[in-house]
Amino acid sequence: MDKQIYYVNLNPISMDDVTTTKIDDSELIQFEIEASADEIKELKTLLSEVQAHDMELQDLFTFRHFNEEYTDDDSREFQHGLDHVYKRIYELGTHKTREDMESMRPTLMSNEDESPSK
């Protein structure tokens, strides 16, 4: 399969942004990856699922955010999804992306004792 360079933008508002053009913005969290069309499709699905979980409509119109047990479970579930996103980006990442992610390791993922697969 042919692989192409893509840029994954992890902006909290539009987390599912994957482009072939690098955006020159120091405020943007952007990772360079090399992936096939199938791998991009899979990554976009994963990003969309995490974003959708974070913006679930049921949470916007309820008082669930006052229930600490629910919000703790919800936060763990969201972080688990985000960890999968970071792991996949690491797997597809260019050498520079992997180096950058390794330097951010303690804050990048919630579970520090689980290292990304190389």
Tab-separated table of N, CA, C and O in Angstrom:
chain	number	residue	atom	x	y	z
A	1	MET	N	0.826	-1.190	0.000
A	1	MET	CA	0.000	0.000	0.000
A	1	MET	C	0.867	1.249	0.000
A	1	MET	O	1.860	1.312	0.704
A	2	ASP	N	0.445	2.228	-0.778
A	2	ASP	CA	1.166	3.494	-0.809
A	2	ASP	C	0.863	4.291	0.451
A	2	ASP	O	-0.283	4.399	0.870
A	3	LYS	N	1.920	4.855	1.022
A	3	LYS	CA	1.763	5.683	2.211
A	3	LYS	C	2.056	7.122	1.841
A	3	LYS	O	2.849	7.388	0.946
A	4	GLN	N	1.385	8.007	2.551
A	4	GLN	CA	1.511	9.437	2.298
A	4	GLN	C	1.688	10.143	3.644
A	4	GLN	O	1.283	9.633	4.681
A	5	ILE	N	2.274	11.331	3.596
A	5	ILE	CA	2.438	12.129	4.808
A	5	ILE	C	1.130	12.863	5.099
A	5	ILE	O	0.531	13.463	4.209
A	6	TYR	N	0.693	12.784	6.357
A	6	TYR	CA	-0.500	13.477	6.833
A	6	TYR	C	-0.147	14.215	8.114
A	6	TYR	O	0.828	13.872	8.784
A	7	TYR	N	-0.963	15.180	8.452
A	7	TYR	CA	-0.810	15.930	9.691
A	7	TYR	C	-2.090	15.774	10.494
A	7	TYR	O	-3.178	16.062	10.005
A	8	VAL	N	-1.939	15.295	11.720
A	8	VAL	CA	-3.076	15.086	12.604
A	8	VAL	C	-3.125	16.251	13.575
A	8	VAL	O	-2.179	16.493	14.320
A	9	ASN	N	-4.217	16.972	13.539
A	9	ASN	CA	-4.401	18.135	14.399
A	9	ASN	C	-5.275	17.745	15.579
A	9	ASN	O	-6.418	17.358	15.401
A	10	LEU	N	-4.720	17.838	16.770
A	10	LEU	CA	-5.479	17.472	17.957
A	10	LEU	C	-5.975	18.717	18.680
A	10	LEU	O	-5.706	18.938	19.846
A	11	ASN	N	-6.728	19.507	17.972
A	11	ASN	CA	-7.388	20.669	18.537
A	11	ASN	C	-8.614	20.171	19.294
A	11	ASN	O	-9.418	19.438	18.733
A	12	PRO	N	-8.793	20.540	20.570
A	12	PRO	CA	-9.927	20.023	21.336
A	12	PRO	C	-11.292	20.274	20.686
A	12	PRO	O	-12.223	19.515	20.883
A	13	ILE	N	-11.418	21.318	19.893
A	13	ILE	CA	-12.702	21.632	19.270
A	13	ILE	C	-12.951	20.774	18.044
A	13	ILE	O	-14.063	20.354	17.776
A	14	SER	N	-11.909	20.497	17.274
A	14	SER	CA	-12.078	19.674	16.073
A	14	SER	C	-10.971	18.633	16.009
A	14	SER	O	-10.094	18.695	15.180
A	15	MET	N	-11.054	17.668	16.901
A	15	MET	CA	-10.006	16.674	17.049
A	15	MET	C	-9.830	15.780	15.837
A	15	MET	O	-8.787	15.188	15.635
A	16	ASP	N	-10.837	15.676	14.998
A	16	ASP	CA	-10.771	14.723	13.892
A	16	ASP	C	-10.194	15.321	12.611
A	16	ASP	O	-10.431	14.827	11.528
A	17	ASP	N	-9.374	16.346	12.732
A	17	ASP	CA	-8.808	17.020	11.569
A	17	ASP	C	-7.503	16.351	11.142
A	17	ASP	O	-6.507	16.404	11.853
A	18	VAL	N	-7.529	15.692	9.995
A	18	VAL	CA	-6.346	15.062	9.409
A	18	VAL	C	-6.191	15.643	8.012
A	18	VAL	O	-7.107	15.567	7.203
A	19	THR	N	-5.024	16.254	7.743
A	19	THR	CA	-4.820	16.905	6.460
A	19	THR	C	-3.491	16.485	5.844
A	19	THR	O	-2.632	15.922	6.515
A	20	THR	N	-3.328	16.804	4.582
A	20	THR	CA	-2.054	16.568	3.905
A	20	THR	C	-1.207	17.836	3.909
A	20	THR	O	-0.091	17.835	3.404
A	21	THR	N	-1.749	18.896	4.478
A	21	THR	CA	-1.047	20.183	4.524
A	21	THR	C	-0.723	20.557	5.959
A	21	THR	O	-1.611	20.573	6.816
A	22	LYS	N	0.535	20.860	6.204
A	22	LYS	CA	0.945	21.289	7.541
A	22	LYS	C	0.467	22.721	7.768
A	22	LYS	O	0.611	23.582	6.905
A	23	ILE	N	-0.105	22.946	8.928
A	23	ILE	CA	-0.583	24.280	9.289
A	23	ILE	C	0.461	24.921	10.189
A	23	ILE	O	0.831	24.353	11.225
A	24	ASP	N	0.944	26.080	9.796
A	24	ASP	CA	1.977	26.768	10.564
A	24	ASP	C	1.326	27.596	11.667
A	24	ASP	O	1.009	28.770	11.481
A	25	ASP	N	1.079	26.949	12.808
A	25	ASP	CA	0.430	27.599	13.941
A	25	ASP	C	1.011	26.994	15.215
A	25	ASP	O	0.789	25.817	15.514
A	26	SER	N	1.735	27.791	15.974
A	26	SER	CA	2.394	27.286	17.181
A	26	SER	C	1.394	26.897	18.270
A	26	SER	O	1.745	26.179	19.201
A	27	GLU	N	0.163	27.340	18.176
A	27	GLU	CA	-0.869	27.008	19.161
A	27	GLU	C	-1.507	25.644	18.895
A	27	GLU	O	-2.194	25.104	19.750
A	28	LEU	N	-1.291	25.102	17.723
A	28	LEU	CA	-1.933	23.872	17.293
A	28	LEU	C	-1.095	22.658	17.666
A	28	LEU	O	0.119	22.641	17.465
A	29	ILE	N	-1.746	21.638	18.205
A	29	ILE	CA	-1.083	20.367	18.476
A	29	ILE	C	-1.195	19.555	17.189
A	29	ILE	O	-2.284	19.176	16.783
A	30	GLN	N	-0.058	19.323	16.538
A	30	GLN	CA	-0.068	18.693	15.224
A	30	GLN	C	1.034	17.643	15.148
A	30	GLN	O	2.180	17.901	15.519
A	31	PHE	N	0.681	16.455	14.680
A	31	PHE	CA	1.637	15.373	14.545
A	31	PHE	C	1.726	14.936	13.090
A	31	PHE	O	0.714	14.773	12.421
A	32	GLU	N	2.958	14.712	12.622
A	32	GLU	CA	3.180	14.233	11.260
A	32	GLU	C	3.220	12.711	11.287
A	32	GLU	O	3.953	12.110	12.070
A	33	ILE	N	2.404	12.104	10.415
A	33	ILE	CA	2.369	10.645	10.318
A	33	ILE	C	2.533	10.231	8.867
A	33	ILE	O	2.368	11.039	7.954
A	34	GLU	N	2.838	8.966	8.681
A	34	GLU	CA	2.914	8.391	7.335
A	34	GLU	C	1.961	7.200	7.318
A	34	GLU	O	2.142	6.253	8.088
A	35	ALA	N	0.921	7.292	6.472
A	35	ALA	CA	-0.121	6.274	6.524
A	35	ALA	C	-0.729	5.998	5.155
A	35	ALA	O	-0.694	6.837	4.262
A	36	SER	N	-1.304	4.806	5.044
A	36	SER	CA	-2.053	4.423	3.840
A	36	SER	C	-3.476	4.974	3.961
A	36	SER	O	-3.892	5.430	5.032
A	37	ALA	N	-4.240	4.881	2.901
A	37	ALA	CA	-5.627	5.345	2.912
A	37	ALA	C	-6.445	4.584	3.959
A	37	ALA	O	-7.266	5.179	4.665
A	38	ASP	N	-6.223	3.280	4.068
A	38	ASP	CA	-6.948	2.478	5.065
A	38	ASP	C	-6.577	2.887	6.489
A	38	ASP	O	-7.441	2.958	7.368
A	39	GLU	N	-5.302	3.155	6.724
A	39	GLU	CA	-4.862	3.568	8.056
A	39	GLU	C	-5.446	4.932	8.427
A	39	GLU	O	-5.830	5.155	9.578
A	40	ILE	N	-5.546	5.824	7.447
A	40	ILE	CA	-6.143	7.143	7.695
A	40	ILE	C	-7.624	6.999	8.015
A	40	ILE	O	-8.143	7.641	8.932
A	41	LYS	N	-8.290	6.143	7.291
A	41	LYS	CA	-9.718	5.912	7.554
A	41	LYS	C	-9.915	5.410	8.987
A	41	LYS	O	-10.792	5.874	9.713
A	42	GLU	N	-9.084	4.461	9.395
A	42	GLU	CA	-9.150	3.904	10.749
A	42	GLU	C	-8.869	4.989	11.798
A	42	GLU	O	-9.585	5.091	12.803
A	43	LEU	N	-7.856	5.796	11.561
A	43	LEU	CA	-7.498	6.857	12.505
A	43	LEU	C	-8.611	7.899	12.604
A	43	LEU	O	-8.971	8.342	13.700
A	44	LYS	N	-9.186	8.280	11.476
A	44	LYS	CA	-10.283	9.254	11.487
A	44	LYS	C	-11.481	8.725	12.269
A	44	LYS	O	-12.135	9.472	13.000
A	45	THR	N	-11.771	7.442	12.121
A	45	THR	CA	-12.866	6.833	12.867
A	45	THR	C	-12.580	6.894	14.366
A	45	THR	O	-13.444	7.278	15.162
A	46	LEU	N	-11.373	6.552	14.747
A	46	LEU	CA	-10.973	6.599	16.152
A	46	LEU	C	-11.066	8.018	16.702
A	46	LEU	O	-11.617	8.239	17.788
A	47	LEU	N	-10.572	8.994	15.950
A	47	LEU	CA	-10.649	10.395	16.370
A	47	LEU	C	-12.097	10.854	16.514
A	47	LEU	O	-12.447	11.533	17.483
A	48	SER	N	-12.928	10.474	15.575
A	48	SER	CA	-14.342	10.856	15.623
A	48	SER	C	-15.042	10.254	16.833
A	48	SER	O	-15.872	10.908	17.466
A	49	GLU	N	-14.720	9.007	17.142
A	49	GLU	CA	-15.330	8.354	18.301
A	49	GLU	C	-14.948	9.060	19.598
A	49	GLU	O	-15.796	9.271	20.465
A	50	VAL	N	-13.681	9.430	19.728
A	50	VAL	CA	-13.238	10.129	20.941
A	50	VAL	C	-13.894	11.499	21.018
A	50	VAL	O	-14.390	11.900	22.072
A	51	GLN	N	-13.935	12.213	19.917
A	51	GLN	CA	-14.570	13.539	19.893
A	51	GLN	C	-16.055	13.424	20.206
A	51	GLN	O	-16.601	14.216	20.961
A	52	ALA	N	-16.716	12.420	19.637
A	52	ALA	CA	-18.151	12.246	19.866
A	52	ALA	C	-18.430	11.946	21.333
A	52	ALA	O	-19.385	12.447	21.913
A	53	HIS	N	-17.572	11.146	21.945
A	53	HIS	CA	-17.748	10.843	23.369
A	53	HIS	C	-17.635	12.103	24.207
A	53	HIS	O	-18.404	12.315	25.133
A	54	ASP	N	-16.693	12.944	23.854
A	54	ASP	CA	-16.473	14.175	24.618
A	54	ASP	C	-17.643	15.146	24.477
A	54	ASP	O	-17.888	15.950	25.355
A	55	MET	N	-18.355	15.067	23.374
A	55	MET	CA	-19.440	16.015	23.104
A	55	MET	C	-20.813	15.354	23.126
A	55	MET	O	-21.730	15.806	22.467
A	56	GLU	N	-20.967	14.267	23.894
A	56	GLU	CA	-22.238	13.556	23.915
A	56	GLU	C	-23.373	14.474	24.325
A	56	GLU	O	-23.315	15.141	25.353
A	57	LEU	N	-24.402	14.491	23.519
A	57	LEU	CA	-25.548	15.356	23.736
A	57	LEU	C	-26.216	15.101	25.079
A	57	LEU	O	-26.637	16.035	25.754
A	58	GLN	N	-26.274	13.852	25.497
A	58	GLN	CA	-26.926	13.531	26.761
A	58	GLN	C	-26.257	14.222	27.938
A	58	GLN	O	-26.894	14.515	28.937
A	59	ASP	N	-24.986	14.507	27.843
A	59	ASP	CA	-24.273	15.162	28.936
A	59	ASP	C	-24.508	16.666	28.955
A	59	ASP	O	-24.318	17.309	29.979
A	60	LEU	N	-24.891	17.229	27.823
A	60	LEU	CA	-25.087	18.674	27.758
A	60	LEU	C	-26.391	19.115	28.405
A	60	LEU	O	-26.505	20.252	28.848
A	61	PHE	N	-27.380	18.247	28.468
A	61	PHE	CA	-28.700	18.631	28.965
A	61	PHE	C	-29.121	17.870	30.217
A	61	PHE	O	-30.293	17.701	30.481
A	62	THR	N	-28.157	17.406	30.985
A	62	THR	CA	-28.461	16.715	32.232
A	62	THR	C	-27.623	17.330	33.340
A	62	THR	O	-26.800	18.206	33.106
A	63	PHE	N	-27.837	16.822	34.526
A	63	PHE	CA	-27.033	17.272	35.662
A	63	PHE	C	-25.959	16.244	36.010
A	63	PHE	O	-25.459	16.218	37.119
A	64	ARG	N	-25.601	15.409	35.042
A	64	ARG	CA	-24.582	14.378	35.283
A	64	ARG	C	-23.251	14.964	35.727
A	64	ARG	O	-22.512	14.332	36.463
A	65	HIS	N	-22.959	16.167	35.266
A	65	HIS	CA	-21.661	16.764	35.607
A	65	HIS	C	-21.559	17.073	37.101
A	65	HIS	O	-20.483	17.362	37.595
A	66	PHE	N	-22.674	16.985	37.838
A	66	PHE	CA	-22.641	17.176	39.287
A	66	PHE	C	-22.394	15.858	40.019
A	66	PHE	O	-22.147	15.845	41.214
A	67	ASN	N	-22.481	14.756	39.319
A	67	ASN	CA	-22.287	13.438	39.897
A	67	ASN	C	-20.817	13.053	39.735
A	67	ASN	O	-20.375	12.680	38.659
A	68	GLU	N	-20.056	13.130	40.832
A	68	GLU	CA	-18.617	12.886	40.758
A	68	GLU	C	-18.274	11.487	40.267
A	68	GLU	O	-17.324	11.308	39.515
A	69	GLU	N	-19.044	10.491	40.692
A	69	GLU	CA	-18.768	9.121	40.258
A	69	GLU	C	-18.919	9.010	38.744
A	69	GLU	O	-18.076	8.423	38.065
A	70	TYR	N	-19.979	9.594	38.197
A	70	TYR	CA	-20.182	9.561	36.751
A	70	TYR	C	-19.071	10.323	36.036
A	70	TYR	O	-18.516	9.835	35.051
A	71	THR	N	-18.745	11.516	36.509
A	71	THR	CA	-17.738	12.314	35.806
A	71	THR	C	-16.362	11.669	35.874
A	71	THR	O	-15.603	11.747	34.920
A	72	ASP	N	-16.031	11.006	36.998
A	72	ASP	CA	-14.751	10.294	37.082
A	72	ASP	C	-14.701	9.143	36.078
A	72	ASP	O	-13.712	8.971	35.370
A	73	ASP	N	-15.785	8.360	36.011
A	73	ASP	CA	-15.844	7.248	35.056
A	73	ASP	C	-15.789	7.776	33.624
A	73	ASP	O	-15.097	7.221	32.769
A	74	ASP	N	-16.515	8.846	33.367
A	74	ASP	CA	-16.553	9.447	32.041
A	74	ASP	C	-15.170	9.966	31.650
A	74	ASP	O	-14.719	9.765	30.522
A	75	SER	N	-14.484	10.600	32.581
A	75	SER	CA	-13.133	11.115	32.310
A	75	SER	C	-12.160	9.983	32.012
A	75	SER	O	-11.334	10.086	31.101
A	76	ARG	N	-12.269	8.894	32.777
A	76	ARG	CA	-11.391	7.737	32.525
A	76	ARG	C	-11.670	7.133	31.151
A	76	ARG	O	-10.753	6.769	30.422
A	77	GLU	N	-12.949	7.038	30.792
A	77	GLU	CA	-13.319	6.481	29.487
A	77	GLU	C	-12.794	7.370	28.356
A	77	GLU	O	-12.249	6.879	27.360
A	78	PHE	N	-12.953	8.684	28.506
A	78	PHE	CA	-12.449	9.611	27.498
A	78	PHE	C	-10.924	9.500	27.387
A	78	PHE	O	-10.374	9.436	26.295
A	79	GLN	N	-10.224	9.459	28.531
A	79	GLN	CA	-8.761	9.369	28.527
A	79	GLN	C	-8.312	8.065	27.882
A	79	GLN	O	-7.322	8.034	27.145
A	80	HIS	N	-9.042	6.985	28.131
A	80	HIS	CA	-8.711	5.691	27.525
A	80	HIS	C	-8.774	5.804	25.995
A	80	HIS	O	-7.876	5.324	25.288
A	81	GLY	N	-9.825	6.459	25.484
A	81	GLY	CA	-9.943	6.664	24.040
A	81	GLY	C	-8.824	7.535	23.504
A	81	GLY	O	-8.238	7.256	22.448
A	82	LEU	N	-8.492	8.584	24.247
A	82	LEU	CA	-7.413	9.484	23.840
A	82	LEU	C	-6.063	8.759	23.841
A	82	LEU	O	-5.238	8.968	22.951
A	83	ASP	N	-5.867	7.890	24.810
A	83	ASP	CA	-4.636	7.088	24.847
A	83	ASP	C	-4.511	6.230	23.590
A	83	ASP	O	-3.425	6.082	23.030
A	84	HIS	N	-5.623	5.672	23.123
A	84	HIS	CA	-5.609	4.880	21.887
A	84	HIS	C	-5.242	5.760	20.685
A	84	HIS	O	-4.504	5.323	19.797
A	85	VAL	N	-5.755	6.978	20.675
A	85	VAL	CA	-5.416	7.915	19.595
A	85	VAL	C	-3.920	8.183	19.594
A	85	VAL	O	-3.255	8.076	18.564
A	86	TYR	N	-3.361	8.520	20.758
A	86	TYR	CA	-1.925	8.802	20.845
A	86	TYR	C	-1.090	7.579	20.471
A	86	TYR	O	-0.072	7.702	19.787
A	87	LYS	N	-1.515	6.409	20.889
A	87	LYS	CA	-0.772	5.185	20.553
A	87	LYS	C	-0.752	4.977	19.039
A	87	LYS	O	0.284	4.652	18.462
A	88	ARG	N	-1.903	5.196	18.398
A	88	ARG	CA	-1.986	5.003	16.945
A	88	ARG	C	-1.153	6.056	16.209
A	88	ARG	O	-0.481	5.741	15.223
A	89	ILE	N	-1.199	7.287	16.690
A	89	ILE	CA	-0.379	8.343	16.084
A	89	ILE	C	1.095	7.990	16.233
A	89	ILE	O	1.875	8.149	15.297
A	90	TYR	N	1.482	7.478	17.384
A	90	TYR	CA	2.870	7.065	17.607
A	90	TYR	C	3.259	5.965	16.623
A	90	TYR	O	4.327	6.007	16.019
A	91	GLU	N	2.388	4.981	16.449
A	91	GLU	CA	2.676	3.863	15.541
A	91	GLU	C	2.846	4.342	14.100
A	91	GLU	O	3.692	3.824	13.369
A	92	LEU	N	2.041	5.318	13.692
A	92	LEU	CA	2.098	5.828	12.316
A	92	LEU	C	3.066	7.000	12.167
A	92	LEU	O	3.365	7.408	11.049
A	93	GLY	N	3.525	7.523	13.273
A	93	GLY	CA	4.323	8.744	13.271
A	93	GLY	C	5.660	8.618	12.570
A	93	GLY	O	6.265	7.547	12.523
A	94	THR	N	6.107	9.762	12.051
A	94	THR	CA	7.447	9.833	11.477
A	94	THR	C	8.456	9.777	12.624
A	94	THR	O	8.081	9.861	13.800
A	95	HIS	N	9.715	9.667	12.292
A	95	HIS	CA	10.762	9.611	13.317
A	95	HIS	C	10.671	10.837	14.235
A	95	HIS	O	10.742	10.709	15.456
A	96	LYS	N	10.498	12.022	13.657
A	96	LYS	CA	10.416	13.244	14.457
A	96	LYS	C	9.193	13.222	15.366
A	96	LYS	O	9.265	13.606	16.527
A	97	THR	N	8.072	12.758	14.863
A	97	THR	CA	6.853	12.670	15.673
A	97	THR	C	7.067	11.747	16.863
A	97	THR	O	6.703	12.077	17.991
A	98	ARG	N	7.693	10.614	16.617
A	98	ARG	CA	7.961	9.672	17.716
A	98	ARG	C	8.888	10.292	18.757
A	98	ARG	O	8.662	10.145	19.952
A	99	GLU	N	9.910	10.989	18.293
A	99	GLU	CA	10.813	11.664	19.233
A	99	GLU	C	10.059	12.710	20.047
A	99	GLU	O	10.248	12.819	21.258
A	100	ASP	N	9.233	13.510	19.381
A	100	ASP	CA	8.452	14.540	20.076
A	100	ASP	C	7.518	13.913	21.104
A	100	ASP	O	7.404	14.403	22.229
A	101	MET	N	6.864	12.828	20.731
A	101	MET	CA	5.933	12.179	21.648
A	101	MET	C	6.671	11.559	22.833
A	101	MET	O	6.175	11.601	23.959
A	102	GLU	N	7.846	11.007	22.590
A	102	GLU	CA	8.630	10.429	23.680
A	102	GLU	C	9.089	11.506	24.656
A	102	GLU	O	9.122	11.281	25.861
A	103	SER	N	9.391	12.694	24.145
A	103	SER	CA	9.814	13.781	25.035
A	103	SER	C	8.640	14.313	25.860
A	103	SER	O	8.837	14.865	26.933
A	104	MET	N	7.413	14.116	25.374
A	104	MET	CA	6.222	14.562	26.091
A	104	MET	C	5.616	13.420	26.907
A	104	MET	O	4.603	13.599	27.560
A	105	ARG	N	6.214	12.282	26.897
A	105	ARG	CA	5.667	11.048	27.465
A	105	ARG	C	4.992	11.172	28.829
A	105	ARG	O	3.874	10.714	28.978
A	106	PRO	N	5.592	11.757	29.836
A	106	PRO	CA	4.928	11.758	31.153
A	106	PRO	C	3.574	12.478	31.154
A	106	PRO	O	2.698	12.113	31.917
A	107	THR	N	3.403	13.457	30.299
A	107	THR	CA	2.139	14.191	30.289
A	107	THR	C	1.235	13.791	29.137
A	107	THR	O	0.074	14.144	29.128
A	108	LEU	N	1.757	13.052	28.191
A	108	LEU	CA	0.987	12.729	26.997
A	108	LEU	C	-0.125	11.732	27.263
A	108	LEU	O	-1.237	11.890	26.800
A	109	MET	N	0.177	10.700	28.010
A	109	MET	CA	-0.811	9.660	28.273
A	109	MET	C	-0.999	9.509	29.768
A	109	MET	O	-0.093	9.748	30.550
A	110	SER	N	-2.179	9.090	30.146
A	110	SER	CA	-2.496	8.986	31.566
A	110	SER	C	-1.792	7.819	32.241
A	110	SER	O	-1.457	7.885	33.405
A	111	ASN	N	-1.559	6.733	31.526
A	111	ASN	CA	-0.989	5.538	32.122
A	111	ASN	C	0.503	5.499	31.826
A	111	ASN	O	0.938	4.978	30.828
A	112	GLU	N	1.293	6.029	32.754
A	112	GLU	CA	2.726	6.188	32.510
A	112	GLU	C	3.498	4.886	32.416
A	112	GLU	O	4.538	4.826	31.814
A	113	ASP	N	3.008	3.811	33.035
A	113	ASP	CA	3.769	2.567	33.002
A	113	ASP	C	3.522	1.746	31.751
A	113	ASP	O	4.121	0.724	31.547
A	114	GLU	N	2.673	2.225	30.868
A	114	GLU	CA	2.421	1.528	29.604
A	114	GLU	C	3.077	2.314	28.481
A	114	GLU	O	2.662	3.391	28.130
A	115	SER	N	4.161	1.783	27.930
A	115	SER	CA	4.858	2.512	26.868
A	115	SER	C	4.254	2.214	25.519
A	115	SER	O	3.750	1.126	25.282
A	116	PRO	N	4.302	3.223	24.601
A	116	PRO	CA	3.792	2.978	23.252
A	116	PRO	C	4.606	1.890	22.580
A	116	PRO	O	5.809	1.798	22.794
A	117	SER	N	3.966	1.079	21.779
A	117	SER	CA	4.699	0.038	21.066
A	117	SER	C	5.526	0.663	19.969
A	117	SER	O	5.104	1.603	19.323
A	118	LYS	N	6.707	0.164	19.793
A	118	LYS	CA	7.616	0.727	18.779
A	118	LYS	C	7.634	-0.130	17.552
A	118	LYS	O	7.454	-1.265	17.545
